[in-house]
Coordinates of C-alpha atoms in Angstrom, one line a residue:
Chain A
M245 CA 4.5 29.8 -2.7
L246 CA 5.8 28.6 -6.1
V247 CA 9.3 28.3 -4.8
L248 CA 8.1 26.2 -1.8
V249 CA 6.0 23.9 -4.1
G250 CA 9.0 23.6 -6.4
L251 CA 11.2 22.6 -3.5
V252 CA 8.7 20.0 -2.2
T253 CA 8.3 18.6 -5.7
A254 CA 12.1 18.4 -6.2
L255 CA 12.5 16.7 -2.8
N256 CA 9.9 14.1 -3.7
L257 CA 11.6 13.6 -7.1
I258 CA 15.0 13.1 -5.6
L259 CA 13.7 10.8 -2.9
S260 CA 11.7 8.7 -5.4
L261 CA 14.7 8.4 -7.6
V262 CA 17.0 7.3 -4.7
V263 CA 14.4 4.8 -3.5
G264 CA 13.7 3.5 -7.0
I265 CA 17.4 2.9 -7.7
R266 CA 18.0 1.3 -4.3
L267 CA 15.0 -1.0 -4.8
L268 CA 16.1 -1.8 -8.4
G269 CA 19.6 -2.7 -7.1
R270 CA 18.1 -5.0 -4.5
A271 CA 15.7 -6.6 -6.9
L272 CA 18.4 -7.3 -9.5
G273 CA 20.7 -8.7 -6.7
G274 CA 18.1 -11.0 -5.1
G275 CA 15.4 -11.3 -7.8
R276 CA 12.5 -10.3 -5.5
A277 CA 9.2 -9.3 -7.1
P278 CA 7.9 -6.8 -4.5
E279 CA 11.1 -4.8 -4.7
L280 CA 11.2 -4.9 -8.5
S281 CA 7.5 -3.8 -8.8
L282 CA 8.1 -0.8 -6.4
A283 CA 11.3 0.1 -8.3
V284 CA 9.2 0.2 -11.5
Y285 CA 6.7 2.5 -9.7
F286 CA 9.3 5.0 -8.4
V287 CA 11.4 5.2 -11.5
M288 CA 8.6 5.1 -14.1
S289 CA 5.7 6.9 -12.4
A290 CA 7.2 9.1 -9.7
V291 CA 10.1 10.3 -11.8
I292 CA 9.4 9.7 -15.5
G293 CA 5.7 10.4 -15.0
T294 CA 6.2 13.6 -13.2
V295 CA 9.1 15.6 -14.8
P296 CA 7.5 16.0 -18.3
Q297 CA 4.2 17.1 -16.7
V298 CA 6.0 19.8 -14.6
I299 CA 7.6 21.0 -17.8
V300 CA 4.4 21.0 -19.9
Y301 CA 2.1 22.5 -17.2
A302 CA 4.5 25.2 -16.1
Y303 CA 2.6 27.6 -18.3
F304 CA -0.4 27.4 -15.9
G305 CA 1.7 29.7 -13.6
D306 CA 3.6 31.6 -16.3
P307 CA 2.1 31.7 -19.9
T308 CA 5.6 32.5 -21.3
L309 CA 6.7 28.9 -20.5
E310 CA 4.1 27.4 -22.9
L311 CA 5.8 24.8 -25.2
P312 CA 5.0 24.1 -28.8
E313 CA 2.0 21.8 -28.9
S314 CA 3.8 18.9 -30.6
L315 CA 6.5 18.9 -27.9
S316 CA 3.8 19.1 -25.1
R317 CA 2.0 16.1 -26.6
A318 CA 5.2 14.0 -26.8
L319 CA 6.1 14.9 -23.2
L320 CA 2.6 14.1 -22.0
A321 CA 2.7 10.7 -23.8
I322 CA 6.0 9.9 -22.0
A323 CA 4.5 11.0 -18.7
I324 CA 1.3 9.1 -19.0
F325 CA 3.1 6.0 -20.3
G326 CA 5.4 6.2 -17.3
M327 CA 2.5 6.6 -14.8
A328 CA 0.6 3.7 -16.4
V329 CA 3.6 1.3 -16.2
G330 CA 4.4 2.5 -12.6
S331 CA 0.9 2.1 -11.4
G332 CA 0.9 -1.4 -12.9
G333 CA 3.9 -2.0 -10.6
V334 CA 1.8 -0.9 -7.6
Y335 CA -1.0 -3.4 -8.5
F336 CA 1.6 -6.1 -8.8
F337 CA 3.2 -5.1 -5.4
T338 CA -0.1 -5.2 -3.6
W339 CA -0.9 -8.6 -5.0
K340 CA 2.5 -10.2 -4.4
T341 CA 2.9 -8.7 -0.9
F342 CA -0.5 -8.9 0.7
R343 CA -2.5 -11.5 -1.2
P344 CA -0.2 -13.7 -3.3
D345 CA -2.6 -16.7 -3.1
G346 CA -5.8 -15.0 -3.8
R347 CA -7.6 -15.7 -7.0
W348 CA -9.6 -12.4 -6.9
S349 CA -6.5 -10.4 -6.0
R350 CA -5.0 -11.7 -9.3
A351 CA -8.2 -10.6 -11.0
I352 CA -7.8 -7.1 -9.5
V353 CA -4.3 -6.9 -11.0
V354 CA -5.5 -7.9 -14.4
A355 CA -8.4 -5.4 -14.2
G356 CA -6.1 -2.7 -13.1
W357 CA -3.6 -3.3 -15.9
T358 CA -6.4 -3.5 -18.4
T359 CA -7.8 -0.1 -17.2
L360 CA -4.4 1.5 -17.5
A361 CA -3.7 0.1 -20.9
V362 CA -7.2 0.9 -22.3
G363 CA -6.9 4.5 -20.9
F364 CA -3.5 5.0 -22.5
V365 CA -4.6 3.6 -25.9
I366 CA -7.8 5.8 -26.0
E367 CA -5.9 8.9 -24.9
A368 CA -3.3 8.2 -27.7
V369 CA -5.8 7.5 -30.4
R370 CA -8.7 9.9 -29.6
E371 CA -7.0 12.7 -27.7
G372 CA -3.4 12.5 -28.9
F373 CA -2.2 13.6 -25.4
A374 CA -3.3 17.1 -26.1
P375 CA -2.2 19.6 -23.3
V376 CA -5.7 20.7 -22.3
I377 CA -7.0 21.5 -18.9
F378 CA -9.8 18.9 -18.8
P379 CA -8.7 16.0 -21.0
G380 CA -11.1 13.4 -22.5
V381 CA -12.4 10.0 -21.4
G382 CA -9.1 8.1 -22.2
H383 CA -7.2 10.3 -19.7
W384 CA -9.8 9.7 -16.9
I385 CA -9.9 5.9 -17.5
G386 CA -6.1 5.9 -17.0
W387 CA -6.5 8.2 -14.0
T388 CA -9.0 5.8 -12.4
G389 CA -6.5 3.0 -12.9
R390 CA -3.7 5.0 -11.3
T391 CA -5.8 6.3 -8.4
L392 CA -7.2 2.8 -7.6
A393 CA -3.7 1.3 -7.6
L394 CA -2.7 3.7 -4.8
T395 CA -6.0 3.4 -3.0
G396 CA -5.6 -0.4 -3.0
V397 CA -2.2 -0.4 -1.5
A398 CA -3.2 2.2 1.1
F399 CA -6.2 0.0 2.1
E400 CA -4.1 -3.1 2.5
S401 CA -1.4 -1.3 4.4
F402 CA -3.8 0.2 6.9
R403 CA -5.6 -3.1 7.3
Y404 CA -2.3 -4.9 7.9
Y405 CA -1.2 -2.1 10.4
G406 CA -4.4 -2.9 12.3
L407 CA -3.4 -6.6 12.5
Q408 CA 0.1 -5.7 13.5
R409 CA -1.0 -3.6 16.4
R410 CA -2.9 -6.6 17.8
R411 CA 0.1 -8.8 17.2
L412 CA 2.3 -6.4 19.1
R413 CA 0.4 -7.0 22.3
L414 CA 1.3 -10.7 22.1
G415 CA 4.9 -10.0 21.1
L416 CA 4.2 -11.4 17.6
A417 CA 5.3 -8.2 15.7
E418 CA 8.2 -5.9 15.5
P419 CA 7.3 -2.3 16.4
L420 CA 9.3 -0.7 13.6
V421 CA 7.9 -3.1 10.9
A422 CA 4.4 -2.5 12.2
N423 CA 4.9 1.2 12.0
R424 CA 6.2 0.9 8.4
F425 CA 2.7 -0.4 7.3
L426 CA 1.2 2.8 8.7
L427 CA 3.8 5.0 7.0
W428 CA 3.3 3.3 3.7
G429 CA -0.5 3.6 4.0
I430 CA -0.1 7.4 4.7
W431 CA 2.3 7.8 1.8
A432 CA -0.1 6.0 -0.6
T433 CA -3.1 8.0 0.7
S434 CA -1.2 11.3 0.1
A435 CA -0.3 10.2 -3.4
A436 CA -3.9 9.2 -4.1
I437 CA -5.4 12.4 -2.8
N438 CA -2.9 14.3 -5.0
F439 CA -4.4 12.5 -8.0
I440 CA -7.9 13.4 -6.8
A441 CA -6.9 17.0 -6.1
D442 CA -5.6 17.2 -9.7
C443 CA -9.0 16.0 -11.0
V444 CA -11.0 18.3 -8.8
T445 CA -8.9 21.3 -9.8
R446 CA -9.3 20.7 -13.5
A447 CA -13.0 20.2 -13.1
V448 CA -13.5 23.3 -11.0
Y449 CA -11.5 25.4 -13.5
A450 CA -13.5 24.0 -16.5
V451 CA -16.8 24.8 -14.8
A452 CA -15.6 28.3 -13.7
A453 CA -13.9 29.3 -16.9
G454 CA -16.3 27.6 -19.3
T455 CA -13.3 26.2 -21.3
T456 CA -11.2 23.1 -21.2
T457 CA -8.5 24.3 -23.6
E458 CA -7.6 27.9 -22.7
V459 CA -5.9 29.4 -19.6
I460 CA -7.7 32.4 -18.3
P461 CA -5.2 33.7 -15.7
E462 CA -7.7 35.5 -13.4
V463 CA -9.9 32.4 -13.2
M464 CA -6.9 30.0 -12.9
A465 CA -5.0 31.9 -10.2
P466 CA -7.2 31.3 -7.2
I467 CA -7.9 27.7 -8.1
A468 CA -4.3 27.0 -8.8
N469 CA -3.2 28.7 -5.5
A470 CA -5.6 26.5 -3.5
T471 CA -4.3 23.4 -5.3
L472 CA -0.7 24.4 -4.7
V473 CA -1.3 24.6 -1.0
I474 CA -2.9 21.1 -0.9
T475 CA -0.2 19.7 -3.2
M476 CA 2.5 21.1 -1.0
V477 CA 1.1 19.7 2.2
L478 CA 0.5 16.3 0.7
G479 CA 4.0 16.5 -0.9
L480 CA 5.6 17.1 2.5
V481 CA 3.6 14.3 4.1
A482 CA 4.6 11.9 1.2
A483 CA 8.3 12.9 1.5
A484 CA 8.4 12.4 5.3
T485 CA 6.6 9.0 5.2
L486 CA 8.6 7.8 2.2
F487 CA 11.9 8.7 3.9
L488 CA 11.0 7.1 7.2
T489 CA 9.8 3.9 5.4
F490 CA 13.0 3.4 3.6
F491 CA 15.5 5.2 5.8
P492 CA 14.4 5.1 9.4
T493 CA 16.8 7.1 11.4
T494 CA 18.2 5.8 14.7
A495 CA 16.2 8.4 16.7
Y496 CA 13.0 7.4 14.9
R497 CA 13.7 3.7 15.6
R498 CA 14.2 4.4 19.3
W499 CA 11.1 6.5 19.5
I500 CA 8.9 3.8 17.9
E501 CA 10.4 1.1 20.0
A502 CA 10.0 3.1 23.2
R503 CA 6.4 3.9 22.4
A504 CA 5.7 0.2 21.8
A505 CA 7.4 -0.8 25.1
A506 CA 5.4 1.8 27.0
S507 CA 2.1 0.7 25.5
M508 CA 2.9 -2.9 26.5
G509 CA 3.5 -1.8 30.1
Chain B
M557 CA -8.4 -20.2 0.0
A558 CA -7.0 -23.0 2.2
D559 CA -6.3 -22.4 5.8
S560 CA -2.9 -23.0 7.2
Q561 CA -1.7 -26.4 8.5
A562 CA -1.3 -25.0 12.0
F563 CA -4.9 -23.7 12.0
E564 CA -6.2 -27.0 10.8
W565 CA -4.2 -29.0 13.3
V566 CA -5.4 -27.0 16.3
C567 CA -9.0 -27.1 15.1
G568 CA -8.8 -30.9 14.8
E569 CA -7.4 -31.2 18.3
L570 CA -10.0 -28.9 19.7
E571 CA -12.8 -30.9 18.1
R572 CA -11.2 -34.2 19.4
S573 CA -10.5 -33.0 22.9
T574 CA -13.6 -30.9 23.7
S575 CA -17.4 -31.0 23.3
L576 CA -17.1 -28.4 20.5
D577 CA -18.2 -29.6 17.1
R578 CA -16.3 -28.8 13.9
L579 CA -17.9 -25.5 13.2
Q580 CA -17.7 -24.4 16.9
A581 CA -14.0 -25.4 17.1
R582 CA -13.1 -23.5 14.0
G583 CA -15.2 -20.5 14.9
T584 CA -13.7 -20.3 18.4
L585 CA -10.1 -20.5 17.0
R586 CA -10.9 -17.9 14.3
L587 CA -12.2 -15.5 17.0
A588 CA -9.0 -16.1 19.0
L589 CA -6.9 -15.4 15.9
K590 CA -8.8 -12.2 15.1
E591 CA -8.2 -11.0 18.6
A592 CA -4.5 -11.6 18.0
G593 CA -4.5 -9.9 14.6
L594 CA -3.8 -13.1 12.7
E595 CA -5.5 -14.9 9.8
A596 CA -6.3 -18.6 9.5
R597 CA -4.9 -18.7 5.9
S598 CA -1.4 -17.5 6.9
V599 CA -0.9 -18.2 10.6
T600 CA 2.3 -20.1 11.4
A601 CA 2.9 -22.7 14.1
A602 CA 4.9 -20.2 16.2
Q603 CA 2.1 -17.6 16.0
I604 CA -0.7 -20.0 16.8
D605 CA 1.4 -21.3 19.7
A606 CA 1.2 -17.8 21.3
V607 CA -2.5 -17.6 20.6
V608 CA -3.1 -21.0 22.1
R609 CA -1.2 -20.0 25.3
R610 CA -2.5 -16.4 25.7
V611 CA -5.8 -15.9 23.9
L612 CA -7.5 -19.2 23.4
P613 CA -8.0 -20.0 27.2
A614 CA -10.4 -17.1 27.6
E615 CA -12.3 -18.1 24.5
L616 CA -12.7 -21.7 25.7
R617 CA -13.7 -20.5 29.2
A618 CA -16.4 -18.3 27.6
R619 CA -17.8 -21.4 25.9
G620 CA -17.9 -23.4 29.1
I621 CA -15.0 -25.7 28.4
Q622 CA -13.6 -27.1 31.6
D623 CA -9.9 -27.2 32.5
E624 CA -9.1 -24.9 29.5
A625 CA -5.6 -24.0 30.8
A626 CA -4.4 -27.6 30.8
L627 CA -6.0 -28.2 27.4
C628 CA -4.2 -25.3 25.9
E629 CA -0.8 -26.4 27.5
S630 CA -1.4 -29.8 25.9
L631 CA -2.2 -28.2 22.5
A632 CA 0.9 -26.1 22.7
A633 CA 3.1 -29.1 23.4
G634 CA 1.4 -31.0 20.6
L635 CA 2.1 -28.1 18.2
V636 CA 5.8 -28.4 18.8
A637 CA 5.7 -32.2 18.3
A638 CA 3.7 -31.9 15.1
E639 CA 6.5 -29.9 13.4
L640 CA 4.1 -28.0 11.1
G641 CA 5.1 -26.0 8.1
A642 CA 5.6 -22.2 8.1
T643 CA 2.9 -20.9 5.8
P644 CA 0.4 -22.7 3.5
S645 CA 2.0 -21.7 0.2
G646 CA 5.5 -21.0 1.3
A647 CA 5.0 -17.4 0.1
E648 CA 6.8 -14.7 2.1
S649 CA 4.7 -12.7 4.5
P650 CA 4.0 -9.0 4.2
E651 CA 6.1 -8.5 7.3
E652 CA 9.1 -10.0 5.6
V653 CA 8.7 -7.7 2.6
F654 CA 8.2 -4.6 4.8
R655 CA 11.2 -5.5 7.0
R656 CA 13.4 -5.6 3.9
L657 CA 12.1 -2.2 2.6
G658 CA 13.6 -0.5 5.6
G659 CA 16.8 -2.4 5.2
S660 CA 16.4 -4.3 8.5

């Protein structure tokens, strides 16, 4: 099980890095805001936000992998900073792509950025990025900002996919581009559910074990195993949808176009 | 948020050419746009042309407007002559962004 989860995590990391670098290249070449904001997400959140956490929390599965606390705190600070900056990029992407003229959509970006910044500062000052199982309020303020960033882009993508399906009937949309909104919505939903699963796991453990700081292996094991299954499935869905969004294969293109042609009679 | 030039133009023509008042004309066109998956704030001249030809006739017929097919043909011809702008703000559409993401 751990090997499979490791492979799925590695697959998502590599894919995120490739997508991030590709988007960064395009943004620097053409100066386009949506590409740049997504590049920031993939490099900062999906890669820099994930790797240190994998290293720090490896001891959940194997207590011998526990790091010195000062090193864990430093790594978690880097991870949470990366996730905050990356999620800020997602807020920006949603605004610039779906509602660039909306006054309230700009207000959502400001509120999202503020939530991420406040969460980071509180976690730094009050909690010091301690590697505990159920962190304090600062962590959860940041978590709320990160989860809502992905929920927002998922909502807009699904909404726009609905519009695109109607447009397809009038020949006003391209089947592959319409499908890309669906893929992106599924990807963002998978990532958001992963955040929620993390929160639920920590909460269930804290209640079951009666501690937020110590790992009790016999309590942790069944909870961690259930979470690993969920994480692995979501990781596979995320990897598949991310790949098809950015690298649609010829066979996939043909399949989507044939389906659209068939539905139009 | 302002509606697009194309939307405003067709609403004006509907109000002028039919018995519909301003609110009815705008409401009728909004329903036609919704059916086509489009939004008044961002609809382009090319998109509204398709709506005028293929969706609006049924909406006008449902409101008792006579000779709706000829009216829609005339609206479509007028749209071409009016040479309206692409989008209200000139901002790129979500489709353009998502088309680029996949490298197409």
